[in-house]
Short mmCIF file of C-alpha atoms and ligand atoms in Angstrom, two decimals:
data_model
loop_
_atom_site.label_atom_id
_atom_site.label_comp_id
_atom_site.label_asym_id
_atom_site.label_seq_id
_atom_site.Cartn_x
_atom_site.Cartn_y
_atom_site.Cartn_z
CA UNK A 513 -112.31 127.33 -75.73
CA UNK A 514 -108.66 128.35 -76.18
CA UNK A 515 -108.13 131.66 -77.99
CA UNK A 516 -106.84 131.44 -81.58
CA UNK A 517 -106.67 135.08 -82.48
CA UNK A 518 -105.21 137.37 -79.81
CA UNK A 519 -104.44 141.08 -79.70
CA UNK A 520 -102.10 142.20 -76.91
CA UNK A 521 -101.75 145.89 -76.01
CA UNK A 522 -98.74 146.75 -73.87
CA UNK A 523 -97.64 149.86 -72.00
CA UNK A 524 -94.63 150.90 -69.99
CA UNK A 525 -95.50 148.58 -67.06
CA UNK A 526 -94.30 145.60 -69.12
CA UNK A 527 -90.81 147.14 -69.26
CA UNK A 528 -90.73 148.46 -65.67
CA UNK A 529 -88.92 145.43 -64.27
CA UNK A 530 -86.30 145.77 -67.02
CA UNK A 531 -85.46 149.16 -65.52
CA UNK A 532 -87.35 151.37 -67.99
CA UNK A 533 -89.37 154.02 -66.13
CA UNK A 534 -93.15 154.16 -66.46
CA UNK A 535 -94.81 157.54 -67.01
CA UNK A 536 -97.46 158.20 -64.36
CA UNK A 537 -96.20 156.20 -61.38
CA UNK A 538 -94.68 158.22 -58.48
CA UNK A 539 -91.14 157.79 -59.88
CA UNK A 540 -92.34 158.01 -63.50
CA UNK A 541 -91.04 160.09 -66.39
CA UNK A 542 -93.78 162.72 -66.08
CA UNK A 543 -92.86 163.34 -62.43
CA UNK A 544 -89.46 164.59 -63.65
CA UNK A 545 -90.31 166.20 -67.00
CA UNK A 546 -93.16 168.35 -68.27
CA UNK A 547 -94.64 166.39 -71.18
CA UNK A 548 -95.58 169.66 -72.90
CA UNK A 549 -91.87 170.55 -73.10
CA UNK A 550 -90.51 167.19 -74.28
CA UNK A 551 -93.38 165.30 -75.91
CA UNK A 552 -95.32 167.74 -78.08
CA UNK A 553 -94.57 169.33 -81.49
CA UNK A 554 -94.87 172.74 -79.78
CA UNK A 555 -92.24 171.78 -77.19
CA UNK A 556 -89.89 170.63 -79.96
CA UNK A 557 -90.38 173.86 -81.90
CA UNK A 558 -89.71 175.93 -78.75
CA UNK A 559 -86.62 174.04 -77.53
CA UNK A 560 -85.39 171.32 -79.91
CA UNK A 561 -82.10 170.90 -78.02
CA UNK A 562 -83.96 169.97 -74.81
CA UNK A 563 -86.18 167.47 -76.66
CA UNK A 564 -83.17 165.90 -78.42
CA UNK A 565 -81.38 165.57 -75.07
CA UNK A 566 -84.44 163.88 -73.50
CA UNK A 567 -84.73 161.26 -76.28
CA UNK A 568 -80.94 160.85 -76.72
CA UNK A 569 -80.76 159.90 -73.04
CA UNK A 570 -83.63 157.46 -73.38
CA UNK A 571 -82.09 155.96 -76.56
CA UNK A 572 -78.72 155.55 -74.83
CA UNK A 573 -80.53 153.78 -71.98
CA UNK A 574 -81.71 151.01 -74.32
CA UNK A 575 -78.27 149.41 -74.50
CA UNK A 576 -78.26 148.98 -70.71
CA UNK A 577 -81.60 147.19 -70.40
CA UNK A 578 -82.74 143.69 -71.36
CA UNK A 579 -86.10 142.06 -72.04
CA UNK A 580 -87.69 140.52 -68.95
CA UNK A 581 -89.76 137.38 -68.43
CA UNK A 582 -92.94 139.15 -69.59
CA UNK A 583 -91.41 140.18 -72.95
CA UNK A 584 -90.07 136.65 -73.49
CA UNK A 585 -93.41 135.08 -72.53
CA UNK A 586 -95.26 137.22 -75.10
CA UNK A 587 -92.71 136.23 -77.77
CA UNK A 588 -93.24 132.58 -76.86
CA UNK A 589 -97.02 133.00 -76.94
CA UNK A 590 -96.88 134.46 -80.45
CA UNK A 591 -94.79 131.51 -81.70
CA UNK A 592 -97.11 129.00 -79.98
CA UNK A 593 -100.32 130.58 -81.29
CA UNK A 594 -98.91 130.69 -84.84
CA UNK A 595 -97.84 127.06 -84.62
CA UNK A 596 -101.41 126.09 -83.81
CA UNK A 597 -102.74 128.03 -86.81
CA UNK A 598 -103.77 131.21 -84.97
CA UNK A 599 -102.44 134.74 -84.91
CA UNK A 600 -101.17 137.14 -82.27
CA UNK A 601 -100.83 140.87 -82.90
CA UNK A 602 -98.86 142.84 -80.34
CA UNK A 603 -99.65 146.54 -80.27
CA UNK A 604 -97.30 148.46 -78.03
CA UNK A 605 -97.31 152.03 -76.78
CA UNK A 606 -93.67 151.57 -75.79
CA UNK A 607 -90.89 153.14 -77.80
CA UNK A 608 -88.26 150.75 -76.42
CA UNK A 609 -87.17 147.68 -78.40
CA UNK A 610 -87.62 145.07 -75.67
CA UNK A 611 -90.51 143.23 -77.36
CA UNK A 612 -88.40 142.65 -80.50
CA UNK A 613 -85.55 141.44 -78.33
CA UNK A 614 -88.02 139.20 -76.45
CA UNK A 615 -88.97 137.41 -79.68
CA UNK A 616 -92.15 139.25 -80.77
CA UNK A 617 -92.47 139.56 -84.54
CA UNK A 618 -96.00 140.69 -85.39
CA UNK A 619 -95.50 143.97 -83.58
CA UNK A 620 -97.02 147.43 -84.11
CA UNK A 621 -95.24 150.34 -82.41
CA UNK A 622 -98.16 152.77 -82.24
CA UNK A 623 -96.08 155.48 -80.51
CA UNK A 624 -93.01 154.98 -82.71
CA UNK A 625 -89.54 153.68 -81.92
CA UNK A 626 -86.67 155.30 -80.03
CA UNK A 627 -84.13 153.41 -82.12
CA UNK A 628 -85.22 155.15 -85.34
CA UNK A 629 -84.84 158.69 -86.62
CA UNK A 630 -87.24 160.60 -88.83
CA UNK A 631 -86.59 163.51 -91.17
CA UNK A 632 -89.33 166.14 -91.01
CA UNK A 633 -88.13 167.49 -94.40
CA UNK A 634 -88.29 164.34 -96.57
CA UNK A 635 -90.00 161.81 -94.26
CA UNK A 636 -87.10 159.34 -94.31
CA UNK A 637 -87.23 156.90 -91.38
CA UNK A 638 -84.20 154.77 -90.56
CA UNK A 639 -82.34 152.97 -87.79
CA UNK A 640 -80.64 155.34 -85.36
CA UNK A 641 -78.36 154.15 -82.57
CA UNK A 642 -76.58 157.45 -81.86
CA UNK A 643 -77.59 160.92 -80.72
CA UNK A 644 -79.63 163.39 -82.76
CA UNK A 645 -79.23 167.16 -82.63
CA UNK A 646 -80.42 170.30 -84.36
CA UNK A 647 -77.25 170.05 -86.50
CA UNK A 648 -77.89 166.44 -87.63
CA UNK A 649 -78.06 166.10 -91.41
CA UNK A 650 -80.51 163.75 -93.07
CA UNK A 651 -78.69 160.93 -94.90
CA UNK A 652 -81.52 160.74 -97.46
CA UNK A 653 -82.06 164.41 -98.42
CA UNK A 654 -78.86 166.02 -97.01
CA UNK A 655 -80.88 168.73 -95.29
CA UNK A 656 -79.99 169.88 -91.76
CA UNK A 657 -82.50 170.90 -89.10
CA UNK A 658 -85.26 168.38 -89.79
CA UNK A 659 -84.08 165.37 -87.82
CA UNK A 660 -86.29 164.18 -84.97
CA UNK A 661 -86.81 160.96 -83.01
CA UNK A 662 -89.30 158.59 -84.66
CA UNK A 663 -91.73 158.85 -81.77
CA UNK A 664 -95.33 160.03 -81.62
CA UNK A 665 -95.89 163.13 -79.52
CA UNK A 666 -99.08 164.31 -77.87
CA UNK A 667 -101.18 165.96 -80.58
CA UNK A 668 -99.80 163.67 -83.31
CA UNK A 669 -101.57 160.68 -84.85
CA UNK A 670 -100.49 157.30 -83.46
CA UNK A 671 -99.24 154.84 -86.07
CA UNK A 672 -100.88 151.64 -87.34
CA UNK A 673 -104.37 152.52 -86.05
CA UNK A 674 -106.19 150.80 -88.94
CA UNK A 675 -104.13 147.62 -88.46
CA UNK A 676 -104.70 147.66 -84.68
CA UNK A 677 -108.45 148.24 -84.91
CA UNK A 678 -108.88 145.62 -87.66
CA UNK A 679 -106.94 143.09 -85.56
CA UNK A 680 -109.10 143.85 -82.48
CA UNK A 681 -112.35 143.45 -84.46
CA UNK A 682 -111.16 140.06 -85.76
CA UNK A 683 -109.81 138.81 -82.40
CA UNK A 684 -111.35 136.37 -79.94
CA UNK A 685 -109.31 137.78 -77.04
CA UNK A 686 -107.92 141.23 -76.23
CA UNK A 687 -105.22 141.52 -73.54
CA UNK A 688 -103.93 144.71 -71.95
CA UNK A 689 -100.57 144.52 -70.13
CA UNK A 690 -98.90 147.22 -68.02
CA UNK A 691 -100.80 150.30 -69.06
CA UNK A 692 -102.75 152.79 -66.96
CA UNK A 693 -105.36 153.32 -69.69
CA UNK A 694 -104.90 157.10 -69.55
CA UNK A 695 -103.83 157.87 -73.12
CA UNK A 696 -106.20 157.57 -76.06
CA UNK A 697 -106.62 156.00 -78.56
CA UNK A 698 -104.92 152.99 -76.89
CA UNK A 699 -107.04 153.49 -73.77
CA UNK A 700 -110.15 153.03 -75.92
CA UNK A 701 -109.09 149.64 -77.32
CA UNK A 702 -110.79 147.69 -74.52
CA UNK A 703 -114.11 149.42 -75.28
CA UNK A 704 -113.58 148.72 -79.01
CA UNK A 705 -112.97 145.06 -78.21
CA UNK A 706 -115.98 144.77 -75.93
CA UNK A 707 -118.34 146.41 -78.44
CA UNK A 708 -117.12 143.88 -81.05
CA UNK A 709 -118.00 141.09 -78.58
CA UNK A 710 -114.34 140.28 -77.88
CA UNK A 711 -113.38 139.05 -74.38
CA UNK A 712 -110.81 141.25 -72.64
CA UNK A 713 -108.27 140.49 -69.90
CA UNK A 714 -106.26 143.04 -67.94
CA UNK A 715 -102.78 142.08 -66.65
CA UNK A 716 -101.40 144.97 -64.60
CA UNK A 717 -99.80 145.84 -61.30
CA UNK A 718 -103.08 147.43 -60.17
CA UNK A 719 -106.51 148.12 -61.69
CA UNK A 720 -106.25 150.62 -64.56
CA UNK A 721 -108.69 153.44 -65.22
CA UNK A 722 -110.66 151.10 -67.50
CA UNK A 723 -110.55 148.07 -65.20
CA UNK A 724 -114.37 147.83 -65.09
CA UNK A 725 -114.51 147.20 -68.86
CA UNK A 726 -112.47 143.98 -68.76
CA UNK A 727 -114.08 140.55 -68.50
CA UNK A 728 -111.12 139.12 -66.56
CA UNK A 729 -108.12 140.52 -64.68
CA UNK A 730 -104.91 139.49 -62.93
CA UNK A 731 -102.93 141.92 -60.80
CA UNK A 732 -99.24 141.72 -59.91
CA UNK A 733 -95.78 142.33 -61.41
CA UNK A 734 -95.66 141.64 -65.16
CA UNK A 735 -92.72 139.23 -64.82
CA UNK A 736 -94.93 136.98 -62.68
CA UNK A 737 -98.47 137.31 -64.03
CA UNK A 738 -97.66 137.41 -67.77
CA UNK A 739 -95.59 134.15 -67.90
CA UNK A 740 -98.21 132.44 -65.69
CA UNK A 741 -101.07 133.54 -67.94
CA UNK A 742 -99.15 132.63 -71.13
CA UNK A 743 -98.45 129.19 -69.67
CA UNK A 744 -102.18 128.65 -69.13
CA UNK A 745 -103.07 129.72 -72.67
CA UNK A 746 -100.39 127.53 -74.28
CA UNK A 747 -101.34 124.53 -72.13
CA UNK A 748 -104.93 124.85 -73.32
CA UNK A 749 -103.82 124.59 -76.99
P1 LIG B 1826 -98.32 154.78 -67.30
O1 LIG B 1826 -97.16 155.24 -66.51
O2 LIG B 1826 -99.47 155.68 -67.48
O3 LIG B 1826 -98.88 153.42 -66.67
C1 LIG B 1826 -98.04 152.36 -66.34
C2 LIG B 1826 -98.90 151.23 -65.79
O4 LIG B 1826 -98.04 150.12 -65.56
C3 LIG B 1826 -99.59 151.55 -64.45
O5 LIG B 1826 -100.95 151.14 -64.52
C4 LIG B 1826 -98.82 150.72 -63.43
O6 LIG B 1826 -99.66 150.23 -62.40
C5 LIG B 1826 -98.34 149.57 -64.30
N1 LIG B 1826 -97.10 148.94 -63.79
C6 LIG B 1826 -96.05 149.50 -63.19
N2 LIG B 1826 -95.12 148.59 -62.89
C7 LIG B 1826 -95.59 147.40 -63.33
C8 LIG B 1826 -95.10 146.06 -63.30
N3 LIG B 1826 -93.91 145.75 -62.77
N4 LIG B 1826 -95.87 145.08 -63.83
C9 LIG B 1826 -97.09 145.37 -64.36
N5 LIG B 1826 -97.60 146.61 -64.43
C10 LIG B 1826 -96.86 147.62 -63.91
O7 LIG B 1826 -97.73 154.30 -68.71
P2 LIG B 1826 -98.49 153.91 -70.06
O8 LIG B 1826 -99.85 153.40 -69.79
O9 LIG B 1826 -97.55 153.08 -70.83
O10 LIG B 1826 -97.05 158.30 -74.51
O11 LIG B 1826 -98.59 155.33 -70.74
C11 LIG B 1826 -99.15 155.45 -72.03
C12 LIG B 1826 -98.51 156.55 -72.79
O12 LIG B 1826 -98.46 157.73 -71.97
C13 LIG B 1826 -97.05 156.32 -73.16
O13 LIG B 1826 -96.90 155.58 -74.33
C14 LIG B 1826 -96.52 157.72 -73.31
C15 LIG B 1826 -97.13 158.32 -72.07
O14 LIG B 1826 -97.27 159.67 -72.03
C16 LIG B 1826 -96.38 159.31 -75.15
O15 LIG B 1826 -95.30 159.75 -74.75
C17 LIG B 1826 -97.07 159.83 -76.36
#
C-alpha cells in the first residue's frame, strides 16, 4: 500500500552536499567549536559577541548555498502526496532555509531558523538577513541588548513538538533523513512512531544510532537515495 500520510524528519546530512557542514562528522561544526560556548543560553550569557559571530557567519553562508536534489525531491514529494489527497509534514532540525527553497511548504523548524531574529525582551520574531550584535536594537520594542538568533540552543525547548508528535501519531510512514539520531527529542521520534505502529524508514549516509528501530533503511548520499526513494513512492501513487 502506498503511504498517504508521511512525516519526514531531516538533519544536517540532507544539506551536506549543498556545502552546509554537519555537526558530528569528522569535519563537522562541533569539531571546530565547543557547543557549550556557542549553542547554550549559558554560553550566550558568558560571551554574546562570540555567539553572535558564530551565527552571523552561518547566516552569511546561506546566500552562498543552494538546495540540492534531496531538498527538491522532498518538495516534489509533498506536492505529489497532497495532489493525491494525502499529507506530508516535514520536521527539520536544520536552521538553514534550503527546504523552503527546495519547495517544501508544510515545514516545522524544530530548532529554529537562522534567517530570523528574536528579541529576548519582547519576544518579537522577524526576518533577519544581516548581522546581529550586542548593540542591535529591537525594531518592535526599541530595546538594545536582547537580540539573539531565532535558534534553539541546548537546554531550550525545541519548537512545534505538539505538532510534530501529533503528525507522527497520525502518519502511516515516518522517514528520517541525514541525522545521526544523537539529539533528543528528535532522536526519539522513530521510537514514538514505532510505538504508534507507524512504519519507519532511515535514509542516511550510514546507520544512525537508532538504526535498529527502523523497519527499512537505505544508505548512501542524500542526493542519490532521497530522489530514488521519492520516485518509488510517487510511482506507487
Ligand atoms: P549530525 O552531525 O549529528 O549527523 C549528521 C548525519 O548526517 C550523520 O549520521 C551522517 O552520517 C549523515 N550524513 C552526512 N553526510 C550525508 C550525506 N551526504 N547524505 C546523507 N547523510 C549524510 O547532525 P544532526 O543529526 O543534524 O542542534 O544533529 C542534530 C542536532 O545536533 C542539530 O540540529 C544541532 C546539533 O547539535 C543544535 O544545535 C541544537
